[in-house]
PDB file of C-alpha atoms in Angstrom:
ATOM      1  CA  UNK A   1      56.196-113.557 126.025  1.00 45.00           C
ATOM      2  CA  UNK A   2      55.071-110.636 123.829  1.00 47.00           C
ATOM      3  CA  UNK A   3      58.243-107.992 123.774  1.00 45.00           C
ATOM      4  CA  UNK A   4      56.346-104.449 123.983  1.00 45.00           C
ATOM      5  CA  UNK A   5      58.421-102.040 121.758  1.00 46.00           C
ATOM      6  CA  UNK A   6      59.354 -98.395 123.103  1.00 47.00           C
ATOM      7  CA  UNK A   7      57.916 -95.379 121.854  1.00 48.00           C
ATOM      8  CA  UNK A   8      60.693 -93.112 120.638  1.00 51.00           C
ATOM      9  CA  UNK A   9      61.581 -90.431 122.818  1.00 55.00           C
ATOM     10  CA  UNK A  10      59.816 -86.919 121.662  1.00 52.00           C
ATOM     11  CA  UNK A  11      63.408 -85.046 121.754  1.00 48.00           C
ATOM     12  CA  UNK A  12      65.150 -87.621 120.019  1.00 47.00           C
ATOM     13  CA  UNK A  13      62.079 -87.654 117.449  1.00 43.00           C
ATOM     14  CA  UNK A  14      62.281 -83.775 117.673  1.00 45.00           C
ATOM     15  CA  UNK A  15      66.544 -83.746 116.896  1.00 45.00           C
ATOM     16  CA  UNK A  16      65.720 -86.190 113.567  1.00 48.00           C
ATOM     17  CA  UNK A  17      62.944 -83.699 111.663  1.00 49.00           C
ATOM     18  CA  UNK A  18      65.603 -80.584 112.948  1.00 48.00           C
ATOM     19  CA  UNK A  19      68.057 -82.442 111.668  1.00 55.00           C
ATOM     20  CA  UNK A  20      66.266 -83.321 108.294  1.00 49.00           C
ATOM     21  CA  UNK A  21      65.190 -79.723 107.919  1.00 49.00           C
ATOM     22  CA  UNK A  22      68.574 -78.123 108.262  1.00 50.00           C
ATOM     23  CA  UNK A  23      69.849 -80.602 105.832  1.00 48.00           C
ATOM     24  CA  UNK A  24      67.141 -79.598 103.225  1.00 42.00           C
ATOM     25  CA  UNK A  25      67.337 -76.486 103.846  1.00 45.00           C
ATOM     26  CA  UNK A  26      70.912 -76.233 102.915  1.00 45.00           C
ATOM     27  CA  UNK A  27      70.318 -78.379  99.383  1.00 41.00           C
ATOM     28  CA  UNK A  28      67.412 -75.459  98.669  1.00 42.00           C
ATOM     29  CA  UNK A  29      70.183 -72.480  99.617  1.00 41.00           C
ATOM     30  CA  UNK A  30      72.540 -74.370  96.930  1.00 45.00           C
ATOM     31  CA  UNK A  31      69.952 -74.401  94.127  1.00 56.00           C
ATOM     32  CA  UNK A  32      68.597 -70.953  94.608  1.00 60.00           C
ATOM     33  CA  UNK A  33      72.439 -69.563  94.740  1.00 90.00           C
ATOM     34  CA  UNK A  34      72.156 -67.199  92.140  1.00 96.00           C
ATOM     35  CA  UNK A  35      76.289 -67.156  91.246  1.00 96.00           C
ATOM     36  CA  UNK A  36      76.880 -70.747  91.221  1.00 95.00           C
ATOM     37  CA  UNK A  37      73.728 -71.175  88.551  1.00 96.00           C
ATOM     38  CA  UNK A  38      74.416 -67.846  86.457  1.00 96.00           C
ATOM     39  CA  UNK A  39      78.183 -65.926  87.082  1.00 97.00           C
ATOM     40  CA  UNK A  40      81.541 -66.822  85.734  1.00 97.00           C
ATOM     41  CA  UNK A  41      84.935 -65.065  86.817  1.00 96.00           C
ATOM     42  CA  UNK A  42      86.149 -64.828  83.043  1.00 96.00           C
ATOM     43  CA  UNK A  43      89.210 -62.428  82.131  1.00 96.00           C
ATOM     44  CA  UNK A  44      87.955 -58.595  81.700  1.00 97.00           C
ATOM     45  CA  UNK A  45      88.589 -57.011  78.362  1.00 96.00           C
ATOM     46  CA  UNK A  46      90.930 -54.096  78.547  1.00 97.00           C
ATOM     47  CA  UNK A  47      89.541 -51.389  76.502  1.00 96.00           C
ATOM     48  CA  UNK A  48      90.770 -47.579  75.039  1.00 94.00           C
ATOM     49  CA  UNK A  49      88.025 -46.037  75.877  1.00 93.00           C
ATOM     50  CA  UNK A  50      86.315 -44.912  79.279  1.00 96.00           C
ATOM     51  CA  UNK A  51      83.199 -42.469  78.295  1.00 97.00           C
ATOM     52  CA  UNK A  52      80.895 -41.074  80.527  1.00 98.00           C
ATOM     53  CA  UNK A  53      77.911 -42.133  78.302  1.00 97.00           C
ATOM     54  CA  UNK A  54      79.217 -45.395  78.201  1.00 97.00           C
ATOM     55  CA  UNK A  55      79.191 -45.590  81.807  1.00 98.00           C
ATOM     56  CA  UNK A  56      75.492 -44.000  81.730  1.00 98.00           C
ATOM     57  CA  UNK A  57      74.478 -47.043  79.734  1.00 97.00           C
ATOM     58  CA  UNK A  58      75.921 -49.994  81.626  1.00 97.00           C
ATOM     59  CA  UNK A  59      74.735 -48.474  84.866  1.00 97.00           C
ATOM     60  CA  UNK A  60      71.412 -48.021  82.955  1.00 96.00           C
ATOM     61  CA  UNK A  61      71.098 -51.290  81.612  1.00 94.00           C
ATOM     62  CA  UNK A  62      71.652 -52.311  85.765  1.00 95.00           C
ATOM     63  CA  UNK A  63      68.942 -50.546  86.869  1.00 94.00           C
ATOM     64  CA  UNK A  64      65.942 -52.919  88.225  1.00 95.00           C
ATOM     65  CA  UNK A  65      68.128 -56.071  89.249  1.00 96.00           C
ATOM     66  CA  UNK A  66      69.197 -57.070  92.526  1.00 95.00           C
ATOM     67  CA  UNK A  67      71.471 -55.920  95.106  1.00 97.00           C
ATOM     68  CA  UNK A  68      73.858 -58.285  96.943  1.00 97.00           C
ATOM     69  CA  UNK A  69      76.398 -57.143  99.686  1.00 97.00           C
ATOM     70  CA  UNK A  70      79.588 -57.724  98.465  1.00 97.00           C
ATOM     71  CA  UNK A  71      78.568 -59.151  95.204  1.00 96.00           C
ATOM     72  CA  UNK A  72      78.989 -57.831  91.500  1.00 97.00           C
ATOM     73  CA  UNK A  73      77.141 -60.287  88.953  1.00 97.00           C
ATOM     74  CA  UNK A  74      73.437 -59.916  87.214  1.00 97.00           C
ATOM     75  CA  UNK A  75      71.821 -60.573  84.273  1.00 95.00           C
ATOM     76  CA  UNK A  76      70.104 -57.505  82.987  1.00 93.00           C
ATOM     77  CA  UNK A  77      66.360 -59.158  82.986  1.00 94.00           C
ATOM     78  CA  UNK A  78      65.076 -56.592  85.218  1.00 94.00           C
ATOM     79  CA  UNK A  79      64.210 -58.724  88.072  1.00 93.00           C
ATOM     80  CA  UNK A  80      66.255 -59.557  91.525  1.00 93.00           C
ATOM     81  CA  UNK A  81      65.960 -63.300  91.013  1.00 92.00           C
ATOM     82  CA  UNK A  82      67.381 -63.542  95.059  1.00 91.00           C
ATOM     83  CA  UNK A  83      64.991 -60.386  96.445  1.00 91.00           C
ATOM     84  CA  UNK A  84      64.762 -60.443 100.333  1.00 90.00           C
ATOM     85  CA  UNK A  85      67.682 -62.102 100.906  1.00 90.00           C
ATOM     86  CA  UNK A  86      69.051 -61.295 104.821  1.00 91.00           C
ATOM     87  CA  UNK A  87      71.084 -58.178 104.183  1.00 90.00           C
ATOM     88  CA  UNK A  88      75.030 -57.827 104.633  1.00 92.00           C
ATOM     89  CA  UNK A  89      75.475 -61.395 104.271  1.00 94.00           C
ATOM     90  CA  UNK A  90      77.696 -62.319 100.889  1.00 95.00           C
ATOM     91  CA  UNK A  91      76.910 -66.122 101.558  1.00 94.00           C
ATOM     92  CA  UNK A  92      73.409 -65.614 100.401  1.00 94.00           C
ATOM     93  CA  UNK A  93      75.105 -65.485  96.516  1.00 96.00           C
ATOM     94  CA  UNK A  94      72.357 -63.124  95.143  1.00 96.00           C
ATOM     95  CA  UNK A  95      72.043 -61.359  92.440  1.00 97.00           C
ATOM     96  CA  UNK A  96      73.196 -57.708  91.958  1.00 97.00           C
ATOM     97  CA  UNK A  97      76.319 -55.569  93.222  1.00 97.00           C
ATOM     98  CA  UNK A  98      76.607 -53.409  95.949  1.00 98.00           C
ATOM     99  CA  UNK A  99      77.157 -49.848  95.786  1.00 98.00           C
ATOM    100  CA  UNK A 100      80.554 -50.018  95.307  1.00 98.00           C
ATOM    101  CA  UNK A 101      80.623 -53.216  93.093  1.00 98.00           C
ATOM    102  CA  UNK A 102      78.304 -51.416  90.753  1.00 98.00           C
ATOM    103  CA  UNK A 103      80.534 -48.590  90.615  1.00 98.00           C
ATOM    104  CA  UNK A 104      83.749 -50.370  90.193  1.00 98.00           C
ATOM    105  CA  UNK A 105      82.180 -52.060  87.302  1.00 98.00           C
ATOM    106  CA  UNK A 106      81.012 -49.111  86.029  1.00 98.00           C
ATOM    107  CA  UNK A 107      83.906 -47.481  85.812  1.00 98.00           C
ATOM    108  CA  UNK A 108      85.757 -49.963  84.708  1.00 98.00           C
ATOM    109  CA  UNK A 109      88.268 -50.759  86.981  1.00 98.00           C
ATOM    110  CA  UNK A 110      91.058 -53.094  87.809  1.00 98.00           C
ATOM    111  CA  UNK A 111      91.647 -55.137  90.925  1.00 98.00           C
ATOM    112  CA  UNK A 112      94.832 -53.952  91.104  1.00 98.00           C
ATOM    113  CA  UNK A 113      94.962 -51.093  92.843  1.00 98.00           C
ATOM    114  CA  UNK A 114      97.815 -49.553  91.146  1.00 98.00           C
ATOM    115  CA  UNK A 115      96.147 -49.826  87.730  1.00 98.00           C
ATOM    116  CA  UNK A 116      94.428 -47.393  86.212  1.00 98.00           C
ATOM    117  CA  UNK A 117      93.542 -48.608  82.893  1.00 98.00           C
ATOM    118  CA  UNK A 118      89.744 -49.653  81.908  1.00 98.00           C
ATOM    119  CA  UNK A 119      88.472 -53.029  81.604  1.00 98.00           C
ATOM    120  CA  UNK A 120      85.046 -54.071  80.490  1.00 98.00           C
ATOM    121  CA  UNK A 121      83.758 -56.290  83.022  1.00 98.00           C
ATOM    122  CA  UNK A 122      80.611 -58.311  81.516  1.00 97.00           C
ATOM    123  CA  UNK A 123      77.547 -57.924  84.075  1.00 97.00           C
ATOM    124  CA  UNK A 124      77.731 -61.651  84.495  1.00 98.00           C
ATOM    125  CA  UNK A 125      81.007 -61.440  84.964  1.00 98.00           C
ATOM    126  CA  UNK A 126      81.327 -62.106  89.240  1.00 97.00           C
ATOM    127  CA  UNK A 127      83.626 -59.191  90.348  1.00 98.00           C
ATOM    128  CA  UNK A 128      83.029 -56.787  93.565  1.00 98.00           C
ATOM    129  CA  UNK A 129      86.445 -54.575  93.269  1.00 98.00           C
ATOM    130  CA  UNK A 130      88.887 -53.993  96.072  1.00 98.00           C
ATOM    131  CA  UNK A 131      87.152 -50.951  97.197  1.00 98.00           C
ATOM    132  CA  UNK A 132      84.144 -50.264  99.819  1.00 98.00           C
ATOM    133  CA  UNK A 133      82.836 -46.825  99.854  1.00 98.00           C
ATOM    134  CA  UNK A 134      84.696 -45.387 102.096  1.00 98.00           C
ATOM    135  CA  UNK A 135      88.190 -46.355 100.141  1.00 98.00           C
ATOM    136  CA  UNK A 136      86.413 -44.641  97.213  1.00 98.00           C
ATOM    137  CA  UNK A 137      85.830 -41.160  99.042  1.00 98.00           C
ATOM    138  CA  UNK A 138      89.218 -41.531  99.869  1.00 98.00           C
ATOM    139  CA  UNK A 139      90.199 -41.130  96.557  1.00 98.00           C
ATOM    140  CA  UNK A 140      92.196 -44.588  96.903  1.00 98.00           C
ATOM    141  CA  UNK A 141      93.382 -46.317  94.045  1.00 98.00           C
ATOM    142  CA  UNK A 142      95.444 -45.300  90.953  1.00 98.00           C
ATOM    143  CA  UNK A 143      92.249 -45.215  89.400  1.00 98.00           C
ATOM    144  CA  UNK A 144      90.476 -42.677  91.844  1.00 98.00           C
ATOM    145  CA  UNK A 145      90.660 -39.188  92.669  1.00 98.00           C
ATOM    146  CA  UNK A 146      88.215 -36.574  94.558  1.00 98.00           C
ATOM    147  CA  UNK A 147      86.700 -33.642  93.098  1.00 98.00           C
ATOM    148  CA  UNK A 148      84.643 -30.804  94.503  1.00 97.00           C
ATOM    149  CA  UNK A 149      81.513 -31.528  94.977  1.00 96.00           C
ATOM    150  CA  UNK A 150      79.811 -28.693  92.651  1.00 95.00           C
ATOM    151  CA  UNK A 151      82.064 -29.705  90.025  1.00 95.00           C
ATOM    152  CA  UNK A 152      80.710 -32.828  89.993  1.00 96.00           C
ATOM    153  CA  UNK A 153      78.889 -34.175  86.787  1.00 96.00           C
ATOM    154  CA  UNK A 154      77.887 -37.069  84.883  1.00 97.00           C
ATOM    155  CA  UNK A 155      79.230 -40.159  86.166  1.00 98.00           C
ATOM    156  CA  UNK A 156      81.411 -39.180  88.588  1.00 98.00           C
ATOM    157  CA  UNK A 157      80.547 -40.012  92.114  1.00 98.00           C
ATOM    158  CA  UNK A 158      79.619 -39.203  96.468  1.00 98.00           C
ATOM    159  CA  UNK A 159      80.483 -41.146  98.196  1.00 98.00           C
ATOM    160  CA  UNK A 160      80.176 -41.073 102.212  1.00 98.00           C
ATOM    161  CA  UNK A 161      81.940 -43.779 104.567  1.00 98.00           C
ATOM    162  CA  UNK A 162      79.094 -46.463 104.080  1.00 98.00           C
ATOM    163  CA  UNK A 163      77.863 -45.610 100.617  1.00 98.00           C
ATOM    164  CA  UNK A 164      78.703 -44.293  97.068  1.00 98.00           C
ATOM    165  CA  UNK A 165      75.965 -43.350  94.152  1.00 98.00           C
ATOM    166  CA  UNK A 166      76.854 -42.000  90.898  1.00 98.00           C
ATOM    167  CA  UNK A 167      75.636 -38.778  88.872  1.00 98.00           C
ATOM    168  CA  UNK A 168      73.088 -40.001  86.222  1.00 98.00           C
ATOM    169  CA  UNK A 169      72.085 -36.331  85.289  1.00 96.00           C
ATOM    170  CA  UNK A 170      72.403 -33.274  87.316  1.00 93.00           C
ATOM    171  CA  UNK A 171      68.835 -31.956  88.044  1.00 86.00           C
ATOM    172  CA  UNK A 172      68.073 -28.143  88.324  1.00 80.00           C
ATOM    173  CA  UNK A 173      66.649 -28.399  91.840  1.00 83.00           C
ATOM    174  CA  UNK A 174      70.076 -28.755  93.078  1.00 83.00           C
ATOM    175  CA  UNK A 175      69.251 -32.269  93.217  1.00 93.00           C
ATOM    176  CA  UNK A 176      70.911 -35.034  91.419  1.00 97.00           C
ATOM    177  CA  UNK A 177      69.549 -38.149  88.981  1.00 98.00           C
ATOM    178  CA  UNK A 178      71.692 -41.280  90.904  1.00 98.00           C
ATOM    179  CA  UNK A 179      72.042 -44.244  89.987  1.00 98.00           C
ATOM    180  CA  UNK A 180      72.980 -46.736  93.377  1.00 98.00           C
ATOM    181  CA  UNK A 181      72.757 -50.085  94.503  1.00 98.00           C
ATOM    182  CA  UNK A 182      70.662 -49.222  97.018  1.00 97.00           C
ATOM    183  CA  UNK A 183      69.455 -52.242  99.604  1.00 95.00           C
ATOM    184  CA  UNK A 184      68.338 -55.889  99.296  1.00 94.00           C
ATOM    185  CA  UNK A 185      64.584 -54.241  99.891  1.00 94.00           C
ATOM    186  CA  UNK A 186      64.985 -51.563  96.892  1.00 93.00           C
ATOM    187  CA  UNK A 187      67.669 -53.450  94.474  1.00 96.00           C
ATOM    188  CA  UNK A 188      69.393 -50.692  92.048  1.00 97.00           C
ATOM    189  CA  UNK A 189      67.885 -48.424  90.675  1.00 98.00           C
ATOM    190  CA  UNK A 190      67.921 -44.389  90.011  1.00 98.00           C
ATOM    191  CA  UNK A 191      66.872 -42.084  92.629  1.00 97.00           C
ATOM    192  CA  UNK A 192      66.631 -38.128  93.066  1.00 97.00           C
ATOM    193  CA  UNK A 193      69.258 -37.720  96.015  1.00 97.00           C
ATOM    194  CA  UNK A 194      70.614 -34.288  97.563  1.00 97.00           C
ATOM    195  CA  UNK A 195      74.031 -36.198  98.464  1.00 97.00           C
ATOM    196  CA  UNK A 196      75.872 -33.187  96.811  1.00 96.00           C
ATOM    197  CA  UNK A 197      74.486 -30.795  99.731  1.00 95.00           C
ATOM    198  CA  UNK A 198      75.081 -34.037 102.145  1.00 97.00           C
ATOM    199  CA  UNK A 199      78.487 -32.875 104.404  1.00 97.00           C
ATOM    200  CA  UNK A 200      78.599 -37.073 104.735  1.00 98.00           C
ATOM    201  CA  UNK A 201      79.046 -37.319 101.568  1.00 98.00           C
ATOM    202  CA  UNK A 202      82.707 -36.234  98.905  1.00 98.00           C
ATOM    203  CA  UNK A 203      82.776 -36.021  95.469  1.00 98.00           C
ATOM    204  CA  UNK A 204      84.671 -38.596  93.743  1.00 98.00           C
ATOM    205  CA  UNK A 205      85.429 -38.759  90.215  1.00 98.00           C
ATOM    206  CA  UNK A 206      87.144 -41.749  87.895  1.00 98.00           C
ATOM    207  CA  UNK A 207      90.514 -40.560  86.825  1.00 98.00           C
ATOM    208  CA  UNK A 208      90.929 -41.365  82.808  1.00 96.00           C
ATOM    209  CA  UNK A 209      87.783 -40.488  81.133  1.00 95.00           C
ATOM    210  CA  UNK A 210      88.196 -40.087  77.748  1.00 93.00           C
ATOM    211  CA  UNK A 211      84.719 -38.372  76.867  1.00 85.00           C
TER     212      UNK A 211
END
């Protein structure tokens, strides 16, 4: 007697390939994590000075990589090696910091709150900071403090309850150069923004500079 054998059924056919896909799909998120393949969570260096041209130049030297919600890690080649990724999601691994991860690095800051020295935090170096934006307009932190917003100048900061961009240069419209991490779309970057004429936004300044 010939034995006829049974076509599969289509949805058990159709749970094996979904099945298969999800499980591919999960080894291509792990290789294309940009902090497992690039960042390192090394000690900072704790350093005696904390200039404002300093901080010009290492939020400079940002400028053109990525931006990652929640994150704090890039390499400085000038590309977003994760662009597109699906915003406000810090599982993605991107590269780049977030507004206030690029600031916090920036300015050097501990993640102790109560801390106000400087540390030199290596752009590689995976570190977001214990502050969002809104803790930063707050002033929060040993190493924070608020300033009036037409005193505001180089490198210090406004910051509004969702985002914070510092002063590159001061323009003469009554503009300002500043230098954000902006959105997965635009990366970081510096912008002409009229955020000191924004009520959202206060003026926020990094207590200790030393030039």
């Amino acid at each position: 007697m010939t034995v006829l054998s049974r076509a599969p059924r289509p949805w058990l056919v159709f749970l094996a390939l979904f099945a298969l896909a999800c499980s591919l799909a999960a080894v291509t998120v792990a290789k294309a994590s940009f902090w497992s393949a690039n960042c390192n969570y090394a000690t900072p260096s704790q350093t005696a000075n904390l200039t404002r041209d300093g901080g010009q130049t290492y939020s400079n030297v940002a400028r053109y990589e990525g931006y990652q919600w929640g994150g704090g890690c890039w390499n400085n080649d000038d590309v977003d090696a994760s662009w597109g990724d699906p915003p406000e999601n810090v599982g993605t691994q991107g590269e780049g910091g977030d507004c206030s991860g690029l600031t916090f690095k920036t300015w050097r800051e501990s993640t102790n709150t109560g801390d106000g020295a400087s540390y030199y935090w290596a752009p590689l170096r995976n570190v977001h900071g214990p502050y969002d934006a809104a803790s930063f307009r707050a002033g929060i932190g040993a190493a924070n403090g608020t300033v009036y917003k037409p005193y505001a100048g180089v490198m210090d900061a406004f910051a509004s309850s969702y985002h914070i961009g510092m002063v590159f240069f001061r323009a003469t419209s009554g503009a300002d150069q500043i230098v954000e991490a902006k959105c997965e779309l635009c990366g970081t970057n510096i912008w002409l923004r009229t955020y000191r004429s924004d009520p959202a936004y206060g003026g926020v300044r990094r207590i200790g500079w030393t030039g």
